[in-house]
Amino acid sequence: MIKDSIVDGFHNAPHRSLYHALGLTDEETARPLIGVVCSYNEIVPGHTNLDKIAQAVKLGVAMAGGTPIMFPAITVCDGIAMGHTGMKYSLVTRDLIADSTEAMVRAHGFDGLVMIPNCDKNVPGLLMAAARLNIPTVFVSGGPMLAGRVGGEKRSLSSMFEAVGAYQAGKIDEAKLTEFERKVCPTCGSCSGMYTANSMNCLTEVLGMGLQGNGTIPAVYSARIELAKHAGMQIMELVRKNIRPRDIMTAEAIRNAVTADMALGCSTNSMLHLPAIANELGIAFDLDEVNAISEKTPNLCHLAPAGPTYMEDLNEAGGVYAVLKELEGLGLLDTSVMTCTGKTMGENLVGVQNFDEQVIRKPENAFGKTGGIAVLKGNLAPDGCVVKRAAVAKEMLVHEGPAKVFESEEECIAAIYGGKIVKGDVVVIRYEGPAGGPGMREMLSPTSAIAGMGLDKDVALITDGRFSGATRGASIGHVSPEAVSGGLIAYVKDGDRIAIDIPNYSICLKVSDEEIAKRKAEMPIKKKQVTGYLKRYAAQVSSADKGAIINY
């Protein structure tokens, strides 16, 4: 065991004395030492229940013969950070989480890990750490929030943001806005639609790093506590068999995750996080392959914001495994891959059923013949940009219109609320990329405002920043190269025609090469003055098409 190098022998007596300072007995230090990486805090709704999850994990570890030791990981609530400078500090935490977890584990010699994430960057950050550390690891998330109910209809956080736009447009009054505010987020847990947190928790199951139900069992269900106990017990099995993350998260597992992503209709943020995880594993991730997988993968789920169903509905329908079962039937998965159950994916899927074909559609009745995400390329984004195709109205799959250009999210929001965005416009928000933002802010506020004002079927948004998983409409993010790196998005002007063709994966700025060359000579690149961690991040971060990874 790794721990033995710290505990055994006369020369390690000082280490043992410090274990005694923790109150650990000789019997406990003789067992495998299991790190319980708990992201509990009192500011993120998806994390306020993680203390209970951690206690259940620790019971499971102890029942199976291990010694659990808990230490923390940070996280940011994207909803609370949305629409202000706080969002600059969301994506950047992914690397802080991976780095700090690596430091804690290497310094203290754990034999195995149970990771307890839940929201947005916390999940990929810990998956990156698991890939980097490569010691036996199991994930168990805190689970999704139950959907709220307003006027008898299920609602979620995206409904709240859209209600703000509806109020601004005079479509609802203050009393209705307050009703949304009080009801859309009724419990703890990650927000109830197929947003980034739930996307990544579901993909953790597909990658083989979480037990069945990890992505879908609601946070407030007792089954979530049972799952945590089983995760604690299962890590001891992985330690005994020496099954490690790199035995599980193979190139085939990454491909399976992309395939499931397409079927589930996950957040576009997965196109940042899967490449970053693959990078830690030493696996090449080609954005071009995403479209190839999408072309043959039907979109089987339309969870909020794409449709009227929620994570609790997916759970009742059979969860992620039921979606995988449908994909297995189409021959789209490599089911020979190992998982944290100690069995292959194929073995895990034996006997799995789809209990609700309205929530998880059969392939012959799919929402779309192609997957939920598309990567577009063209002169405006030669290295690619990403759109959640499953959440785009049919009227906007092909669109051409005049650009309305903004240098920041705040400028854009002011224009939207000021009535300056009209039908047919293509809104361009630049200098919000990984380095240019810095931090690549999510743009849920402008997209929700446009949707709430009833313009989501008439207006497209393009940015070198990114969009929340709660975004719907023709919202195209991750434009690469970004503006601060001299990408063409830096030289777009108001009135320029931009053509978008999602079915054919293209995006084009209709301006002559001569005019573009002239603009490049006349329009200087704008760099923001930042300090502290953001300054270091901006200097080291890659472009979005590479996953916004840190270049060491």
Coordinates of C-alpha atoms in Angstrom, one line a residue:
M1 CA 0.0 0.0 0.0
I2 CA 1.1 3.6 -0.7
K3 CA 0.5 4.5 2.9
D4 CA 3.0 1.9 4.2
S5 CA 5.9 4.0 3.0
I6 CA 4.7 6.6 5.5
V7 CA 3.7 4.4 8.4
D8 CA 6.0 1.3 8.6
G9 CA 9.4 1.1 10.2
F10 CA 11.2 2.9 13.0
H11 CA 12.1 5.8 10.8
N12 CA 8.4 6.6 10.3
A13 CA 7.7 6.9 14.0
P14 CA 7.3 10.7 13.6
H15 CA 4.5 10.2 11.0
R16 CA 2.8 7.7 13.3
S17 CA 2.9 10.2 16.2
L18 CA 1.0 12.6 14.0
Y19 CA -1.6 9.9 13.1
H20 CA -2.0 9.5 16.9
A21 CA -2.5 13.3 17.1
L22 CA -5.5 12.7 14.8
G23 CA -6.9 10.1 17.2
L24 CA -6.2 7.2 14.8
T25 CA -5.6 3.8 16.4
D26 CA -3.0 1.3 15.4
E27 CA -5.8 -0.8 13.9
E28 CA -6.9 2.1 11.7
T29 CA -3.4 2.9 10.5
A30 CA -2.9 -0.7 9.6
R31 CA -5.8 -0.5 7.1
P32 CA -5.8 1.1 3.6
L33 CA -6.0 4.9 4.0
I34 CA -8.8 6.2 1.8
G35 CA -9.0 9.9 1.0
V36 CA -12.6 11.3 1.0
V37 CA -12.4 14.4 -1.1
C38 CA -15.5 16.3 0.0
S39 CA -16.6 19.6 -1.7
Y40 CA -19.0 20.5 1.1
N41 CA -19.7 24.2 1.7
E42 CA -22.5 26.5 2.7
I43 CA -22.7 28.8 -0.3
V44 CA -23.3 26.4 -3.2
P45 CA -26.8 24.8 -3.1
G46 CA -25.5 21.7 -4.8
H47 CA -23.0 21.2 -2.1
T48 CA -24.8 21.9 1.2
N49 CA -25.7 18.2 1.5
L50 CA -22.3 16.8 0.8
D51 CA -21.4 16.6 4.5
K52 CA -24.1 13.9 4.7
I53 CA -22.8 12.2 1.6
A54 CA -19.3 12.2 3.1
Q55 CA -20.4 10.6 6.3
A56 CA -22.2 7.9 4.3
V57 CA -19.0 7.3 2.3
K58 CA -16.9 7.1 5.4
L59 CA -19.3 4.5 6.9
G60 CA -19.0 2.5 3.7
V61 CA -15.2 2.6 3.7
A62 CA -15.1 1.5 7.3
M63 CA -17.6 -1.3 6.8
A64 CA -15.4 -2.6 4.0
G65 CA -12.2 -2.5 6.0
G66 CA -10.6 0.8 5.2
T67 CA -9.8 4.0 7.1
P68 CA -11.5 7.1 5.7
I69 CA -9.9 10.5 6.0
M70 CA -11.8 13.5 4.7
F71 CA -10.3 16.7 3.2
P72 CA -11.9 19.5 1.2
A73 CA -12.1 20.7 -2.4
I74 CA -13.5 24.1 -3.4
T75 CA -16.3 24.9 -5.9
V76 CA -18.1 28.0 -7.3
C77 CA -21.9 28.2 -7.8
D78 CA -22.2 29.2 -11.4
G79 CA -25.7 30.5 -10.8
I80 CA -24.6 32.9 -8.1
A81 CA -21.5 33.9 -10.0
M82 CA -23.5 34.5 -13.2
G83 CA -23.6 37.9 -14.9
H84 CA -20.9 39.7 -13.0
T85 CA -17.1 39.5 -12.4
G86 CA -17.6 36.4 -10.2
M87 CA -18.1 34.3 -13.4
K88 CA -14.4 35.0 -14.3
Y89 CA -13.6 32.8 -11.3
S90 CA -15.7 29.7 -12.3
L91 CA -13.8 27.9 -15.1
V92 CA -10.5 28.8 -13.5
T93 CA -11.3 26.8 -10.4
R94 CA -11.2 23.6 -12.4
D95 CA -7.4 23.7 -12.4
L96 CA -7.2 24.9 -8.8
I97 CA -9.3 21.9 -7.8
A98 CA -7.1 19.4 -9.8
D99 CA -3.9 21.0 -8.5
S100 CA -4.9 21.2 -4.8
T101 CA -6.2 17.6 -4.8
E102 CA -3.0 16.4 -6.4
A103 CA -1.0 18.2 -3.7
M104 CA -3.1 16.7 -0.8
V105 CA -3.0 13.2 -2.1
R106 CA 0.7 13.1 -2.9
A107 CA 1.6 14.7 0.4
H108 CA -0.3 12.2 2.5
G109 CA 0.0 8.9 0.8
F110 CA -3.6 7.8 0.3
D111 CA -4.2 4.3 -1.0
G112 CA -7.5 5.1 -2.7
L113 CA -9.9 8.0 -3.1
V114 CA -13.6 8.7 -3.1
M115 CA -14.4 12.0 -4.8
I116 CA -17.5 13.8 -3.8
P117 CA -18.2 16.6 -6.3
N118 CA -21.5 18.0 -7.6
C119 CA -21.4 21.4 -9.4
D120 CA -20.0 22.5 -12.7
K121 CA -16.1 22.8 -12.6
N122 CA -15.8 20.7 -9.4
V123 CA -16.7 17.5 -11.3
P124 CA -14.2 17.8 -14.2
G125 CA -11.5 19.2 -11.8
L126 CA -11.7 16.1 -9.7
L127 CA -11.8 13.8 -12.7
M128 CA -8.7 15.6 -14.0
A129 CA -7.1 15.0 -10.6
A130 CA -8.1 11.3 -10.7
A131 CA -6.5 10.9 -14.1
R132 CA -3.3 12.6 -12.9
L133 CA -3.0 10.7 -9.7
N134 CA -4.0 7.3 -11.0
I135 CA -4.7 5.6 -7.7
P136 CA -8.0 3.6 -7.2
T137 CA -10.9 6.1 -7.2
V138 CA -14.7 6.2 -7.1
F139 CA -16.9 9.2 -7.6
V140 CA -20.2 9.9 -5.9
S141 CA -21.9 13.2 -6.6
G142 CA -24.3 15.1 -4.4
G143 CA -27.2 14.6 -6.9
P144 CA -29.6 16.9 -8.7
M145 CA -32.2 19.3 -7.3
L146 CA -35.8 18.4 -7.7
A147 CA -37.6 20.6 -10.2
G148 CA -39.6 23.5 -8.9
R149 CA -43.3 24.1 -9.9
V150 CA -44.8 27.3 -11.0
G151 CA -48.4 27.4 -12.2
G152 CA -48.5 23.6 -12.1
E153 CA -45.6 23.3 -14.5
K154 CA -42.1 22.0 -13.6
R155 CA -39.5 24.7 -13.6
S156 CA -35.8 25.2 -13.0
L157 CA -33.1 27.9 -12.7
S158 CA -33.1 28.6 -16.5
S159 CA -36.8 29.4 -16.1
M160 CA -35.8 31.9 -13.5
F161 CA -33.3 33.7 -15.7
E162 CA -35.9 33.7 -18.6
A163 CA -38.5 35.1 -16.2
V164 CA -36.2 38.2 -15.7
G165 CA -36.3 38.7 -19.5
A166 CA -40.1 38.3 -19.6
Y167 CA -40.5 40.8 -16.8
Q168 CA -38.3 43.3 -18.6
A169 CA -40.4 42.8 -21.7
G170 CA -43.6 43.4 -19.7
K171 CA -44.8 39.8 -20.2
I172 CA -45.1 39.0 -16.5
D173 CA -45.6 41.2 -13.5
E174 CA -43.5 41.6 -10.3
A175 CA -45.7 39.1 -8.4
K176 CA -45.1 36.4 -11.0
L177 CA -41.4 37.1 -11.0
T178 CA -41.4 36.7 -7.2
E179 CA -43.3 33.5 -7.5
F180 CA -40.6 32.1 -9.8
E181 CA -37.9 33.3 -7.4
R182 CA -39.5 31.4 -4.5
K183 CA -40.3 28.2 -6.3
V184 CA -37.8 27.3 -9.1
C185 CA -35.1 26.0 -6.8
P186 CA -37.0 24.0 -4.1
T187 CA -34.2 21.7 -2.7
C188 CA -30.5 21.4 -2.4
G189 CA -28.7 19.7 -5.3
S190 CA -27.3 20.6 -8.6
C191 CA -29.8 22.6 -10.7
S192 CA -32.5 20.3 -12.0
G193 CA -32.0 20.4 -15.8
M194 CA -29.3 18.9 -18.1
Y195 CA -27.0 21.7 -17.2
T196 CA -23.2 21.4 -16.8
A197 CA -23.1 19.8 -13.4
N198 CA -25.6 17.1 -14.2
S199 CA -24.1 16.6 -17.6
M200 CA -20.7 15.9 -16.1
N201 CA -22.1 13.8 -13.3
C202 CA -23.9 11.7 -15.9
L203 CA -20.8 11.4 -18.0
T204 CA -18.9 10.3 -14.9
E205 CA -21.1 7.2 -15.0
V206 CA -20.4 6.7 -18.7
L207 CA -16.6 7.1 -18.2
G208 CA -16.9 4.3 -15.6
M209 CA -15.9 6.4 -12.6
G210 CA -19.3 6.5 -10.8
L211 CA -21.8 3.9 -9.8
Q212 CA -25.2 3.5 -11.4
G213 CA -27.4 6.5 -10.4
N214 CA -24.4 8.8 -9.8
G215 CA -25.8 11.4 -12.2
T216 CA -29.5 11.2 -11.7
I217 CA -30.6 10.1 -8.1
P218 CA -32.0 13.3 -6.6
A219 CA -30.0 14.9 -3.8
V220 CA -32.9 14.6 -1.3
Y221 CA -33.6 10.9 -1.9
S222 CA -32.4 8.4 0.6
A223 CA -31.1 6.3 -2.3
R224 CA -28.4 9.0 -2.6
I225 CA -27.1 8.1 0.9
E226 CA -27.2 4.4 0.0
L227 CA -25.3 5.1 -3.2
A228 CA -22.6 7.0 -1.1
K229 CA -22.3 4.0 1.2
H230 CA -21.9 1.7 -1.7
A231 CA -19.2 4.0 -3.2
G232 CA -17.3 3.8 0.1
M233 CA -17.5 0.0 0.0
Q234 CA -16.6 -0.2 -3.6
I235 CA -13.3 1.8 -3.3
M236 CA -12.0 -1.0 -1.1
E237 CA -12.7 -3.5 -3.9
L238 CA -10.8 -1.3 -6.3
V239 CA -7.9 -1.0 -3.9
R240 CA -7.8 -4.8 -3.5
K241 CA -7.9 -5.4 -7.3
N242 CA -5.6 -2.4 -8.0
I243 CA -8.1 -1.0 -10.6
R244 CA -7.0 2.5 -11.4
P245 CA -8.5 5.5 -13.3
R246 CA -6.3 4.9 -16.3
D247 CA -7.6 1.4 -16.5
I248 CA -11.1 2.8 -16.7
M249 CA -10.8 6.1 -18.5
T250 CA -9.4 4.9 -21.8
A251 CA -9.7 6.3 -25.2
E252 CA -12.7 4.0 -25.8
A253 CA -14.3 5.3 -22.6
I254 CA -13.8 8.9 -23.7
R255 CA -15.4 8.1 -27.0
N256 CA -18.3 6.4 -25.2
A257 CA -18.7 9.6 -23.2
V258 CA -19.0 11.7 -26.3
T259 CA -21.5 9.3 -27.7
A260 CA -23.7 9.4 -24.6
D261 CA -23.3 13.2 -24.5
M262 CA -24.9 13.3 -27.9
A263 CA -27.8 11.1 -26.9
L264 CA -28.4 12.9 -23.6
G265 CA -28.2 16.4 -25.0
C266 CA -25.5 17.6 -22.5
S267 CA -24.2 21.0 -21.9
T268 CA -21.7 22.5 -24.4
N269 CA -19.3 22.8 -21.5
S270 CA -18.6 19.1 -21.9
M271 CA -16.7 20.1 -25.0
L272 CA -14.3 21.9 -22.6
H273 CA -14.1 19.3 -19.9
L274 CA -13.8 16.1 -21.9
P275 CA -10.8 17.4 -23.8
A276 CA -9.2 18.6 -20.5
I277 CA -9.8 15.1 -18.9
A278 CA -8.4 13.4 -22.0
N279 CA -5.3 15.7 -21.9
E280 CA -4.6 14.5 -18.3
L281 CA -4.8 10.9 -19.6
G282 CA -2.5 11.6 -22.5
I283 CA -5.3 10.9 -24.9
A284 CA -5.8 13.1 -28.0
F285 CA -9.2 14.7 -28.3
D286 CA -10.2 15.8 -31.8
L287 CA -13.2 18.2 -32.0
D288 CA -13.7 17.0 -35.6
E289 CA -14.5 13.6 -34.3
V290 CA -17.4 15.0 -32.3
N291 CA -19.4 15.7 -35.5
A292 CA -18.5 12.3 -36.8
I293 CA -20.0 10.7 -33.6
S294 CA -22.9 13.1 -33.7
E295 CA -23.8 12.1 -37.3
K296 CA -24.6 8.5 -36.2
T297 CA -25.9 9.1 -32.6
P298 CA -29.6 9.9 -32.2
N299 CA -30.6 12.5 -29.7
L300 CA -32.8 10.5 -27.3
C301 CA -33.4 13.0 -24.4
H302 CA -34.7 16.6 -24.3
L303 CA -34.2 17.6 -20.7
A304 CA -34.5 21.2 -19.6
P305 CA -33.6 23.6 -21.1
A306 CA -34.2 21.7 -24.4
G307 CA -37.5 20.2 -23.3
P308 CA -40.0 19.8 -20.4
T309 CA -38.4 16.9 -18.6
Y310 CA -35.9 17.1 -15.7
M311 CA -33.3 15.0 -14.0
E312 CA -35.8 13.4 -11.7
D313 CA -37.7 12.2 -14.8
L314 CA -34.5 10.7 -16.3
N315 CA -33.9 8.9 -13.0
E316 CA -37.3 7.4 -13.0
A317 CA -36.9 6.3 -16.6
G318 CA -33.9 4.3 -15.8
G319 CA -31.1 6.9 -15.6
V320 CA -27.9 7.0 -17.6
Y321 CA -27.7 3.2 -17.9
A322 CA -31.1 3.1 -19.7
V323 CA -29.7 5.6 -22.3
L324 CA -26.6 3.5 -22.6
K325 CA -28.7 0.4 -23.1
E326 CA -30.4 2.1 -26.1
L327 CA -27.0 3.0 -27.6
E328 CA -25.7 -0.5 -27.0
G329 CA -28.5 -1.8 -29.1
L330 CA -27.3 0.4 -31.9
G331 CA -23.8 -0.8 -31.6
L332 CA -22.5 2.7 -30.8
L333 CA -20.6 1.9 -27.6
D334 CA -17.5 -0.1 -26.7
T335 CA -19.0 -2.1 -23.9
S336 CA -15.8 -4.0 -23.1
V337 CA -14.4 -1.0 -21.1
M338 CA -13.7 -1.5 -17.4
T339 CA -15.7 0.5 -14.8
C340 CA -15.4 1.2 -11.1
T341 CA -17.9 -1.6 -10.4
G342 CA -15.0 -4.0 -11.3
K343 CA -17.1 -5.1 -14.2
T344 CA -17.2 -4.0 -17.8
M345 CA -19.9 -1.7 -19.1
G346 CA -21.5 -4.6 -21.0
E347 CA -21.8 -6.6 -17.7
N348 CA -23.3 -3.5 -16.0
L349 CA -26.0 -3.1 -18.7
V350 CA -27.4 -6.7 -18.4
G351 CA -31.0 -6.5 -17.5
V352 CA -31.2 -2.6 -17.7
Q353 CA -34.6 -1.3 -18.9
N354 CA -36.0 2.0 -20.3
F355 CA -39.1 2.6 -18.2
D356 CA -40.3 5.8 -19.9
E357 CA -40.0 6.1 -23.7
Q358 CA -41.2 9.7 -23.6
V359 CA -38.2 10.7 -21.4
I360 CA -35.7 8.4 -23.1
R361 CA -36.9 7.9 -26.6
K362 CA -36.3 4.8 -28.7
P363 CA -33.9 5.5 -31.5
E364 CA -36.7 5.1 -34.1
N365 CA -38.6 7.9 -32.4
A366 CA -35.6 10.1 -31.5
F367 CA -35.8 13.8 -31.1
G368 CA -33.2 14.1 -33.8
K369 CA -31.2 11.7 -36.0
T370 CA -28.0 13.5 -34.9
G371 CA -26.5 14.3 -31.5
G372 CA -27.2 17.1 -29.2
I373 CA -24.0 19.1 -29.8
A374 CA -22.5 20.3 -33.0
V375 CA -19.0 21.8 -33.7
L376 CA -19.1 24.5 -36.4
K377 CA -16.1 25.7 -38.4
G378 CA -15.5 28.5 -41.0
N379 CA -13.5 31.7 -41.3
L380 CA -15.1 33.1 -38.1
A381 CA -14.0 30.0 -36.2
P382 CA -11.3 28.0 -38.1
D383 CA -10.5 26.0 -35.0
G384 CA -14.1 25.4 -34.1
C385 CA -17.0 26.7 -32.0
V386 CA -19.8 24.8 -30.3
V387 CA -23.6 24.9 -30.1
K388 CA -26.1 22.8 -28.2
R389 CA -28.0 21.8 -31.4
A390 CA -30.7 20.0 -29.4
A391 CA -31.8 23.2 -27.8
V392 CA -32.0 25.3 -31.0
A393 CA -35.4 26.0 -32.6
K394 CA -35.7 24.6 -36.1
E395 CA -36.1 28.1 -37.4
M396 CA -32.6 29.0 -36.3
L397 CA -30.7 25.9 -37.5
V398 CA -29.9 27.9 -40.6
H399 CA -29.7 31.7 -40.2
E400 CA -28.0 34.7 -41.7
G401 CA -28.2 38.2 -40.2
P402 CA -26.4 41.4 -39.4
A403 CA -23.9 41.5 -36.5
K404 CA -24.4 43.5 -33.4
V405 CA -21.0 43.6 -31.7
F406 CA -20.3 44.0 -28.0
E407 CA -16.9 44.0 -26.2
S408 CA -18.3 42.4 -23.0
E409 CA -21.3 40.6 -21.6
E410 CA -22.4 43.7 -19.7
E411 CA -22.5 45.8 -22.9
C412 CA -24.7 43.2 -24.5
I413 CA -27.1 42.9 -21.5
A414 CA -27.6 46.7 -21.5
A415 CA -28.4 46.6 -25.3
I416 CA -30.9 43.8 -24.9
Y417 CA -32.8 45.4 -22.1
G418 CA -32.6 48.7 -24.0
G419 CA -34.5 47.2 -26.9
K420 CA -31.6 47.5 -29.3
I421 CA -31.6 43.8 -30.4
V422 CA -34.2 43.0 -33.0
K423 CA -35.4 40.0 -35.0
G424 CA -32.7 38.6 -37.4
D425 CA -29.7 40.0 -35.5
V426 CA -26.6 38.0 -34.8
V427 CA -25.2 39.2 -31.4
V428 CA -21.4 38.9 -31.1
I429 CA -19.9 39.1 -27.7
R430 CA -16.1 39.1 -27.8
Y431 CA -13.1 39.4 -25.5
E432 CA -14.7 36.9 -23.1
G433 CA -12.5 33.9 -24.0
P434 CA -10.2 31.8 -21.8
A435 CA -7.4 34.3 -22.0
G436 CA -9.3 37.4 -23.1
G437 CA -12.0 37.4 -20.4
P438 CA -10.0 36.1 -18.7
G439 CA -11.9 33.1 -17.4
M440 CA -14.3 32.5 -20.3
R441 CA -17.5 33.6 -18.6
E442 CA -20.8 31.8 -19.2
M443 CA -23.5 34.0 -20.9
L444 CA -26.7 32.7 -19.4
S445 CA -28.0 36.2 -18.6
P446 CA -28.1 37.5 -22.3
T447 CA -29.3 34.2 -23.7
S448 CA -32.1 34.0 -21.1
A449 CA -33.0 37.6 -21.6
I450 CA -33.4 37.0 -25.3
A451 CA -35.5 33.8 -24.7
G452 CA -37.6 35.5 -22.0
M453 CA -38.4 38.4 -24.4
G454 CA -39.5 35.8 -27.1
L455 CA -36.6 36.4 -29.5
D456 CA -34.9 33.0 -29.2
K457 CA -36.3 31.9 -32.5
D458 CA -35.1 35.0 -34.3
V459 CA -31.7 36.0 -32.8
A460 CA -28.4 34.1 -32.7
L461 CA -25.6 34.7 -30.2
I462 CA -21.9 34.1 -30.9
T463 CA -19.1 34.4 -28.4
D464 CA -15.5 33.4 -27.7
G465 CA -16.8 32.9 -24.1
R466 CA -19.1 30.1 -23.3
F467 CA -22.7 29.4 -22.5
S468 CA -24.3 27.8 -19.4
G469 CA -25.8 24.4 -19.7
A470 CA -29.1 26.2 -18.9
T471 CA -28.9 28.1 -22.2
R472 CA -31.2 27.4 -25.1
G473 CA -31.5 28.9 -28.5
A474 CA -28.9 29.5 -31.3
S475 CA -26.1 30.2 -28.8
I476 CA -22.7 29.5 -30.3
G477 CA -19.7 29.6 -28.0
H478 CA -16.0 28.6 -27.7
V479 CA -15.1 30.5 -30.9
S480 CA -11.5 29.7 -31.6
P481 CA -9.2 31.4 -32.0
E482 CA -10.5 33.9 -29.5
A483 CA -10.4 37.7 -30.0
V484 CA -7.4 38.4 -27.8
S485 CA -5.4 35.8 -29.8
G486 CA -6.2 37.6 -33.0
G487 CA -9.1 35.5 -34.1
L488 CA -11.4 36.9 -36.8
I489 CA -14.1 37.6 -34.1
A490 CA -11.9 40.5 -33.0
Y491 CA -12.5 42.2 -36.4
V492 CA -16.2 41.9 -36.8
K493 CA -18.1 45.2 -37.2
D494 CA -21.8 46.1 -36.7
G495 CA -23.8 45.3 -39.8
D496 CA -21.5 42.6 -41.1
R497 CA -23.4 39.6 -42.4
I498 CA -22.8 36.3 -40.5
A499 CA -24.1 33.0 -41.9
I500 CA -24.8 30.1 -39.6
D501 CA -25.6 26.6 -41.0
I502 CA -25.7 24.1 -38.1
P503 CA -26.8 21.0 -40.1
N504 CA -23.7 21.6 -42.3
Y505 CA -21.4 22.6 -39.4
S506 CA -20.5 26.0 -40.8
I507 CA -20.2 29.5 -39.6
C508 CA -19.0 32.3 -41.9
L509 CA -18.3 36.0 -41.7
K510 CA -19.3 37.4 -45.1
V511 CA -16.6 40.0 -45.5
S512 CA -13.9 40.1 -48.2
D513 CA -10.3 39.0 -47.5
E514 CA -9.2 42.5 -48.5
E515 CA -11.5 44.2 -46.0
I516 CA -10.4 41.8 -43.2
A517 CA -6.7 42.5 -43.9
K518 CA -7.5 46.3 -43.7
R519 CA -9.3 45.8 -40.4
K520 CA -6.4 43.8 -39.0
A521 CA -4.1 46.7 -39.8
E522 CA -6.5 49.3 -38.2
M523 CA -8.1 47.6 -35.2
P524 CA -5.8 46.9 -32.3
I525 CA -6.3 43.8 -30.1
K526 CA -7.6 44.7 -26.6
K527 CA -6.1 43.2 -23.6
K528 CA -7.5 43.6 -20.1
Q529 CA -5.4 44.5 -17.1
V530 CA -5.9 41.8 -14.4
T531 CA -4.0 40.9 -11.3
G532 CA -3.6 37.9 -9.0
Y533 CA -4.6 34.4 -10.1
L534 CA -6.5 35.6 -13.2
K535 CA -3.2 37.2 -14.5
R536 CA -1.4 33.9 -14.2
Y537 CA -4.3 32.0 -15.7
A538 CA -4.6 34.3 -18.7
A539 CA -0.9 33.8 -19.4
Q540 CA -1.0 30.0 -19.3
V541 CA -4.5 29.0 -20.6
S542 CA -5.0 27.3 -24.0
S543 CA -7.7 28.1 -26.5
A544 CA -11.2 26.7 -26.0
D545 CA -10.8 24.1 -28.8
K546 CA -8.0 22.5 -26.7
G547 CA -10.3 22.5 -23.6
A548 CA -9.0 25.7 -22.0
I549 CA -6.2 23.6 -20.4
I550 CA -3.3 25.1 -18.6
N551 CA -0.1 25.0 -20.6
Y552 CA 2.7 24.2 -18.1

